[in-house]
Short mmCIF file of C-alpha atoms in Angstrom, two decimals:
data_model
loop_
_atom_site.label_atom_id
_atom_site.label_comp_id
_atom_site.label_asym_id
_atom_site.label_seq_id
_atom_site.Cartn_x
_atom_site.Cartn_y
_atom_site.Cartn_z
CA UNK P 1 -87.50 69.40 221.63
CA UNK P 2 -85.68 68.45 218.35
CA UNK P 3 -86.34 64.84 217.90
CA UNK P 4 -83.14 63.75 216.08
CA UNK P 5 -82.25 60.29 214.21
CA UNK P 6 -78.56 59.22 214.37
CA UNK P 7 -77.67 57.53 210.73
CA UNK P 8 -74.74 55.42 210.56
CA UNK P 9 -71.86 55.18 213.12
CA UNK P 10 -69.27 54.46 210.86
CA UNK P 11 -67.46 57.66 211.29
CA UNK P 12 -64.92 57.95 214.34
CA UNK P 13 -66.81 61.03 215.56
CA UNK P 14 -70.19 59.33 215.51
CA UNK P 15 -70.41 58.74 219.26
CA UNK P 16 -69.09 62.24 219.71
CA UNK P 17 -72.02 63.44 217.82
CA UNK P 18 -74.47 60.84 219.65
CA UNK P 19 -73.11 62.58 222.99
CA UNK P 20 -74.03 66.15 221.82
CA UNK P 21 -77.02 65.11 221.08
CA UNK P 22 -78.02 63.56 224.54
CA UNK P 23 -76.22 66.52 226.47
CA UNK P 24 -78.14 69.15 224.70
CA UNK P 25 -81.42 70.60 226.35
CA UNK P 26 -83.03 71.54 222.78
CA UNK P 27 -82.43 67.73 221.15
CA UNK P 28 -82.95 64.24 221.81
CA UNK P 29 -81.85 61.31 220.10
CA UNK P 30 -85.19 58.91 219.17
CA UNK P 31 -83.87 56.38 216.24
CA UNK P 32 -80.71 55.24 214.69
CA UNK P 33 -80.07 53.60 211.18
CA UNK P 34 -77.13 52.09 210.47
CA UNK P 35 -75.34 50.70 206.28
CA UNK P 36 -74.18 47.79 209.11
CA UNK P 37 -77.61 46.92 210.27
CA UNK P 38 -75.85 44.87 213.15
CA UNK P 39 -73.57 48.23 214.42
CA UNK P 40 -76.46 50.20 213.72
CA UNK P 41 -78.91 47.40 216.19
CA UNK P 42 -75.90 47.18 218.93
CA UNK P 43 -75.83 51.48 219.10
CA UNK P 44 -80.04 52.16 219.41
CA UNK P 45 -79.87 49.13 222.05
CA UNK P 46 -77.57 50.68 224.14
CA UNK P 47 -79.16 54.16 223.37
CA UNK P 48 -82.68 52.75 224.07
CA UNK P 49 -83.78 53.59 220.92
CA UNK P 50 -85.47 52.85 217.86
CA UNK P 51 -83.69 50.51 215.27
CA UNK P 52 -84.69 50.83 211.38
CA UNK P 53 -83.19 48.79 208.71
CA UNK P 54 -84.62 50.84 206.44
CA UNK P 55 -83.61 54.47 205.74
CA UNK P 56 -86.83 54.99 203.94
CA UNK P 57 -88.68 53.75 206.40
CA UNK P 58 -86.95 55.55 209.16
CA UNK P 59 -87.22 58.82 207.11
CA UNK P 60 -90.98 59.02 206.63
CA UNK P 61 -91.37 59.08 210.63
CA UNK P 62 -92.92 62.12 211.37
CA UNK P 63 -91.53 62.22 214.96
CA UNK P 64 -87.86 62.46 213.51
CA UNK P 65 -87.09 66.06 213.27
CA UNK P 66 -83.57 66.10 211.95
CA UNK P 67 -80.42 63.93 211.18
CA UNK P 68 -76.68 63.31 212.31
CA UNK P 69 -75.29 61.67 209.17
CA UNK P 70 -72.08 59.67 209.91
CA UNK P 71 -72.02 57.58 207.05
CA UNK P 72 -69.03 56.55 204.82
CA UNK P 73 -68.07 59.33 202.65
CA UNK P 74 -69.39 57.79 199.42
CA UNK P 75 -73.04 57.69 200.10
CA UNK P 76 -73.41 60.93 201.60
CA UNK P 77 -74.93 62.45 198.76
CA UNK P 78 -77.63 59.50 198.16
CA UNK P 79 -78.52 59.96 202.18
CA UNK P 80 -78.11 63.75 202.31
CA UNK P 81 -80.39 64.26 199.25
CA UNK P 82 -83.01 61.42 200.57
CA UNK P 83 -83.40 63.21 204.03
CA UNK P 84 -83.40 66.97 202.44
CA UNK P 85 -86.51 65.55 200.38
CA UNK P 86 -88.06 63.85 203.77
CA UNK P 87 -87.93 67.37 205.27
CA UNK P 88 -85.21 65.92 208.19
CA UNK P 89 -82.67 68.91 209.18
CA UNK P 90 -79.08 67.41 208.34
CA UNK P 91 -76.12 67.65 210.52
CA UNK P 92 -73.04 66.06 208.79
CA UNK P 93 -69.54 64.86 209.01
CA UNK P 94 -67.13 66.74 206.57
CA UNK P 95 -66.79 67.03 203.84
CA UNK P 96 -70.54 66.80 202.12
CA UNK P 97 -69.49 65.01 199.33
CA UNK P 98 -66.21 64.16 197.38
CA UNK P 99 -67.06 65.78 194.11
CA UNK P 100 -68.29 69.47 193.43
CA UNK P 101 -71.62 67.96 190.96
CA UNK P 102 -72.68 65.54 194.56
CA UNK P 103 -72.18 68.71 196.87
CA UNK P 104 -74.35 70.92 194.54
CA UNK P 105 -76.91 68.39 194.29
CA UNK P 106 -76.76 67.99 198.00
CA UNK P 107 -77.14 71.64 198.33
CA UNK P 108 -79.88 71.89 195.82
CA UNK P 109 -81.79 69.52 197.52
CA UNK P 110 -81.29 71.09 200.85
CA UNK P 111 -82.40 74.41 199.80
CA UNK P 112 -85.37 73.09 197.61
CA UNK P 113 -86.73 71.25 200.96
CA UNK P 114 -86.16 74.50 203.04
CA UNK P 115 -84.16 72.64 205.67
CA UNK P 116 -81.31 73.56 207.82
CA UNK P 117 -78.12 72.01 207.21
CA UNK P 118 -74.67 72.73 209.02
CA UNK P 119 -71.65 70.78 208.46
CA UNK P 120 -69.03 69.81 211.26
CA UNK P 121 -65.95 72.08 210.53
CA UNK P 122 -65.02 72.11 213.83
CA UNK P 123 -61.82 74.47 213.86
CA UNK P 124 -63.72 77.78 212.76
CA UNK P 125 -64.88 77.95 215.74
CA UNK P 126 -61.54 77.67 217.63
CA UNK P 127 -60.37 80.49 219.87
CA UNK P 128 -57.11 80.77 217.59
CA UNK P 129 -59.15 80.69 214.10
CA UNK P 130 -60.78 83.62 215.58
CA UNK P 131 -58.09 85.63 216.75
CA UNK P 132 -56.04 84.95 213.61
CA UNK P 133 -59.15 86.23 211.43
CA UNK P 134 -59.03 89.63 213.88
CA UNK P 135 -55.54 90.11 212.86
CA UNK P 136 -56.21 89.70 209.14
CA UNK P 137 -59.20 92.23 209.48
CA UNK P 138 -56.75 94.66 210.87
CA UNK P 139 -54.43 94.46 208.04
CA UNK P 140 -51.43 94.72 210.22
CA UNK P 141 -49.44 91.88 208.48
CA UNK P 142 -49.37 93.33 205.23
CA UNK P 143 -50.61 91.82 202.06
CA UNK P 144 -50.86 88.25 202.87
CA UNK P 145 -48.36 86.01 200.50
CA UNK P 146 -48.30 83.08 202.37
CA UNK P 147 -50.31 80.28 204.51
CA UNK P 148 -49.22 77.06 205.97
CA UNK P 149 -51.90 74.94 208.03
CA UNK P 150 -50.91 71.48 208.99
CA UNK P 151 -52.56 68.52 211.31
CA UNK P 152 -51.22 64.96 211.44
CA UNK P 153 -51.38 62.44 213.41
CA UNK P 154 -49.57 58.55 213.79
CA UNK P 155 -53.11 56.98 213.26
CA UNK P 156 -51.73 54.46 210.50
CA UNK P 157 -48.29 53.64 212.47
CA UNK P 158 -48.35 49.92 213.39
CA UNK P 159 -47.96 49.11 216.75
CA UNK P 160 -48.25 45.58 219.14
CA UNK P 161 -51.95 46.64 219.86
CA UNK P 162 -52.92 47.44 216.20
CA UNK P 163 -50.74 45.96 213.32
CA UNK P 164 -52.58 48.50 211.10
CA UNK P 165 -52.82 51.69 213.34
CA UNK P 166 -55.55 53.24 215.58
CA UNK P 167 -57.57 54.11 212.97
CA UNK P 168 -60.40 52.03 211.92
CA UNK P 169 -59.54 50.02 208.85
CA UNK P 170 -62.56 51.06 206.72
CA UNK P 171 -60.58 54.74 206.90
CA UNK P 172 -58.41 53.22 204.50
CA UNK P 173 -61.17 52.28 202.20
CA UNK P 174 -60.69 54.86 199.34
CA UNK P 175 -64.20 53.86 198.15
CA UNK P 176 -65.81 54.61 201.50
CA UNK P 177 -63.82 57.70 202.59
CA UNK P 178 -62.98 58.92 198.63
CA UNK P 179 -58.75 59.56 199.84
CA UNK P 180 -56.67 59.54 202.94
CA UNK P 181 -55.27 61.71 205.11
CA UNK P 182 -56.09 64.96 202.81
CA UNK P 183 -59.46 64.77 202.59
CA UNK P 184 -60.02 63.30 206.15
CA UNK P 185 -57.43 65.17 208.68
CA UNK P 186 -56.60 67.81 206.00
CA UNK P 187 -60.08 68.80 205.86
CA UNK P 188 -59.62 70.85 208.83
CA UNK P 189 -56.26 72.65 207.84
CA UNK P 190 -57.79 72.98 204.11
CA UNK P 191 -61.01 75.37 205.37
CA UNK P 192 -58.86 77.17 207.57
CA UNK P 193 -56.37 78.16 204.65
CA UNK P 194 -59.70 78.95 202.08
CA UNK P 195 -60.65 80.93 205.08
CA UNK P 196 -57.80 82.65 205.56
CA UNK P 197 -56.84 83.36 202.04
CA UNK P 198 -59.77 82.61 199.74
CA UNK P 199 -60.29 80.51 196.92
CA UNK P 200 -56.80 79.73 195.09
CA UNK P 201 -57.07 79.16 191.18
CA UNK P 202 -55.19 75.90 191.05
CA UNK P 203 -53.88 73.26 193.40
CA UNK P 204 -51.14 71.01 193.56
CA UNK P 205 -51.13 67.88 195.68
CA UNK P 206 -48.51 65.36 196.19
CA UNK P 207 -49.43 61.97 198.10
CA UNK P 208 -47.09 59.50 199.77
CA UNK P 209 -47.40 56.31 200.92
CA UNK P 210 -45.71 55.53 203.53
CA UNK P 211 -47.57 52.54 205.10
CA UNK P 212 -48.54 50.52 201.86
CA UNK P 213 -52.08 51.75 202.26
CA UNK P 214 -54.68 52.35 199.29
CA UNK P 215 -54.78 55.54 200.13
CA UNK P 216 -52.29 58.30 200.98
CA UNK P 217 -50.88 58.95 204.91
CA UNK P 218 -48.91 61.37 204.01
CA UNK P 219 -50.06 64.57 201.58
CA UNK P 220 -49.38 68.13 200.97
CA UNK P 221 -51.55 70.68 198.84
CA UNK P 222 -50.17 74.10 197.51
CA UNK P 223 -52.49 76.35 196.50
CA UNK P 224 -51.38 78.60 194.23
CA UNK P 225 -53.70 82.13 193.93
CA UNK P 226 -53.27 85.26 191.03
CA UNK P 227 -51.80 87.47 193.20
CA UNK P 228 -48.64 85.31 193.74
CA UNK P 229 -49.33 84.05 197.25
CA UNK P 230 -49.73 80.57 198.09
CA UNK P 231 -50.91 78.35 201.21
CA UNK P 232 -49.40 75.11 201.75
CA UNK P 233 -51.80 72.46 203.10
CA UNK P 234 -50.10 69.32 204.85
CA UNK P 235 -51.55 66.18 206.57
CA UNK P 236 -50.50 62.99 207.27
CA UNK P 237 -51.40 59.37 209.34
CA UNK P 238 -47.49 58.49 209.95
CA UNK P 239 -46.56 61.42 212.05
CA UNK P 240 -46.36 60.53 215.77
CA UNK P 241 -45.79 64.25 217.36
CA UNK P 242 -46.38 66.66 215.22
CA UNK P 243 -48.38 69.60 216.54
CA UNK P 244 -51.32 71.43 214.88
CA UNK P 245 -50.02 74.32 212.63
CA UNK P 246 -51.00 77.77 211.25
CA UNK P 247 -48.85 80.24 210.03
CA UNK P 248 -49.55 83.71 208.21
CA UNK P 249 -46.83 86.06 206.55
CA UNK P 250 -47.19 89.13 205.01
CA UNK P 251 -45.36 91.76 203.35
CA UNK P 252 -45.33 93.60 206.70
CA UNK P 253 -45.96 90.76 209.12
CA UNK P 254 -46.57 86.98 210.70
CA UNK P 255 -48.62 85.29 212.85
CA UNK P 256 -47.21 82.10 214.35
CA UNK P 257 -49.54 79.52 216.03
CA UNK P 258 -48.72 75.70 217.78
CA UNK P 259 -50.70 73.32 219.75
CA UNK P 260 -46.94 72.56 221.20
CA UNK P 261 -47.34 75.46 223.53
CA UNK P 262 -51.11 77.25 222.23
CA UNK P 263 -49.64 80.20 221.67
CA UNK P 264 -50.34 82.79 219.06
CA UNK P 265 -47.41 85.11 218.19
CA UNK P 266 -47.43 88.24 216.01
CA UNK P 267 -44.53 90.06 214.35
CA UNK P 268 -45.52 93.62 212.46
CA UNK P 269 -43.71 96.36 210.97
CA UNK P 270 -46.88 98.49 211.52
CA UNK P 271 -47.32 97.49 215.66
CA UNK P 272 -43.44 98.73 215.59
CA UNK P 273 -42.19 95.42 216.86
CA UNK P 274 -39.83 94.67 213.91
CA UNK P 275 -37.49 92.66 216.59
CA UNK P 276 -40.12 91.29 219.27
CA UNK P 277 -42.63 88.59 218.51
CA UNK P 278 -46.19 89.81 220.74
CA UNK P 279 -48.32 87.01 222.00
CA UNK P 280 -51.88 87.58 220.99
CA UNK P 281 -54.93 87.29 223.48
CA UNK P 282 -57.50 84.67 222.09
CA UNK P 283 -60.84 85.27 222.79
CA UNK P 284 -63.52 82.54 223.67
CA UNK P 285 -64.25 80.01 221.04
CA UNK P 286 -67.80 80.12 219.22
CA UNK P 287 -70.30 77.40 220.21
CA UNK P 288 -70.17 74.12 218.39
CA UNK P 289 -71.21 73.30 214.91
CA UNK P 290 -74.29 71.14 216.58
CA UNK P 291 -74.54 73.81 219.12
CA UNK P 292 -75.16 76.30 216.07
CA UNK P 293 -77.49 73.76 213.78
CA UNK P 294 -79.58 73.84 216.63
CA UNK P 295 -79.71 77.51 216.89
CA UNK P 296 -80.34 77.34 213.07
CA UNK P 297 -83.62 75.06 213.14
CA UNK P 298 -84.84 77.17 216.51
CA UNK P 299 -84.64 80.51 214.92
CA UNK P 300 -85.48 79.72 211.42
CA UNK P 301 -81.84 80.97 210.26
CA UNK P 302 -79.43 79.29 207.64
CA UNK P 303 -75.35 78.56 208.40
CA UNK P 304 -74.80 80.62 205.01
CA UNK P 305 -71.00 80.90 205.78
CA UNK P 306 -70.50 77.23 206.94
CA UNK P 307 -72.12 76.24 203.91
CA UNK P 308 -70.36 77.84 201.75
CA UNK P 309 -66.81 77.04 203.40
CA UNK P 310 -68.35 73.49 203.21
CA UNK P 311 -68.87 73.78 199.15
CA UNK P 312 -65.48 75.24 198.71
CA UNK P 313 -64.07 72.41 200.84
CA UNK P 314 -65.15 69.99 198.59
CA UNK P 315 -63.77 71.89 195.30
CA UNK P 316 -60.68 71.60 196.94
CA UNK P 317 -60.36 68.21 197.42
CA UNK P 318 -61.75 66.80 194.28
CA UNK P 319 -59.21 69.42 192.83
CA UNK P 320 -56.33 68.36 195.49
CA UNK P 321 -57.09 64.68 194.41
CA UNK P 322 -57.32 65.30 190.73
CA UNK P 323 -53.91 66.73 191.06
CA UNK P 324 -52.17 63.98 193.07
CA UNK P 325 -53.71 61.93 190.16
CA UNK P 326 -52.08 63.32 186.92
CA UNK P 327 -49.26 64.93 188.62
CA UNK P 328 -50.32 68.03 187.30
CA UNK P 329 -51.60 71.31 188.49
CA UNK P 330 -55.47 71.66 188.00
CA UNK P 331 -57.40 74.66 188.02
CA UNK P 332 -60.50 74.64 190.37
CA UNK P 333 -62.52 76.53 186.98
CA UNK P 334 -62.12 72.92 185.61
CA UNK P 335 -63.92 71.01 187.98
CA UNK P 336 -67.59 69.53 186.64
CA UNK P 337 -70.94 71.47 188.12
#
């Protein structure tokens, strides 16, 4: 049994994380730490668990086996670093950190400790991530010139219930959270076009601010690559309906998909359906990033592709941020070690 410490709940997937944890035959949750000692208190009450005010304290326990780290963005690489050197297994909210130099510490720390780290990027293991990547493998759209991913949501839209939105205020903390809507919700549409496309040479990233907030609810990215192509990253916190987006053209093909009706449609020249769009089979979806950490500390094996997504994740959003900054393009080569 994986004895595993929950630290911080300050994330809005925290109790998501907590319930993994509890459902899963191979883990069990034993202690909690909180940067809120009274949150932290109220959450190992109710989980009947062990409270620790100290995160030094808590991470010299020898009974704790590994870590959910929900903390705000800020500190993950002060927390991630202390439980890599504590020999605790780390499974974290994206992204790692906010800046390339705190990810590759992170990282260095991780592998100097020899523990197993996997980060929640939830999407690549989606049933339509999959099928999309089978349909790149095949080549059948062509050389790829284009990506759009986009997921938004009305989480900063006041309302009678919340004058500020759903989401919890400290999201708009840029301190705690390092940005808005890009680096939280467009995270997930950000892997999927590095994933889908690769690593761009420059970004840029235009934020709006539509609610007043300090940071942006409203954002797109363009990543512009060598080649010519480009993927278009948007996100936002002020749109009420807007489904979850991927799209993929080609020089001989597209690939359409839409939460609105979670279908996948392909167009090729090469399948000889120049007029007729062909709705694509998805397969099962992959077990869940803490499904797969768990694997990982079981079997002694290391999420080598998560990791890496992970890394580039976070050169894209210090780059995406830089951008929105200075108004200017900025090459990812730029970016401090």
């Amino acid at each position: 049994m994986i004895r595993v410490a929950m630290l911080s709940f300050w994330h809005v997937h925290a109790n998501d994380y907590a319930r993994q944890a509890t459902e899963h035959p191979g883990t069990e949750i034993v202690a909690a730490w909180d940067e809120l000692p009274e949150r932290g208190r109220k959450q190992a009450e109710e989980r009947g668990v062990r409270f620790y005010e100290d995160l030094n304290e808590l991470l010299a326990q020898k009974d704790i086996d590994g870590v959910v780290i929900d903390t705000p963005t800020h500190i993950h690489r002060d927390v991630m670093v202390a439980a890599a050197q504590a020999g605790k297994h780390i499974f974290t909210e994206k992204v790692v950190a906010t800046t390339l130099k705190e990810c590759n510490e992170i990282l260095a720390a991780v592998q100097e400790a020899g523990v197993k780290l996997t980060v929640s990027l939830p999407r690549l293991n989606a049933d339509y991530t999959l099928a999309v990547q089978s349909i790149l493998r095949e080549g059948s759209l062509g050389d790829i010139t284009l990506v759009r991913t986009r997921l938004s949501h009305n989480g900063a839209i006041p309302s009678e219930r919340d004058p500020h939105g759903w989401l919890p205020a400290h999201f708009f903390n840029k301190e705690q959270c390092g940005g808005g809507a890009m680096i939280d919700l467009g995270c997930h549409p950000m892997y999927l076009a590095r994933l889908f496309l690769g690593l761009p040479e420059s970004i840029s990233a235009n934020y709006g601010y539509v609610t007043g907030k300090d940071v942006e609810d409203n954002a797109v990215s363009v990543l512009r690559y060598t080649n010519g192509a480009l993927a278009i990253v948007e996100a936002g916190f002020v749109n009420r309906f807007s489904p979850f987006v991927i799209e993929v053209h080609g020089t001989e093909g597209s690939l359409l998909y839409s939460t609105h009706d979670n279908k996948l449609l392909v167009r090729s020249s090469k399948l000889g359906e120049e007029k007729e769009w062909r709705v694509q089979q998805l397969p099962d979806n992959l077990p869940s990033a803490f499904d797969q950490w768990v694997s990982h500390i079981e079997n002694g094996t290391n999420a080598d592709e998560n990791i890496q997504l992970a890394l580039d994740l976070t050169r894209l959003m210090e780059a995406s941020n830089l951008s929105a900054s200075t108004g200017e393009a900025f090459k990812l080569s730029d970016l401090a070690q």
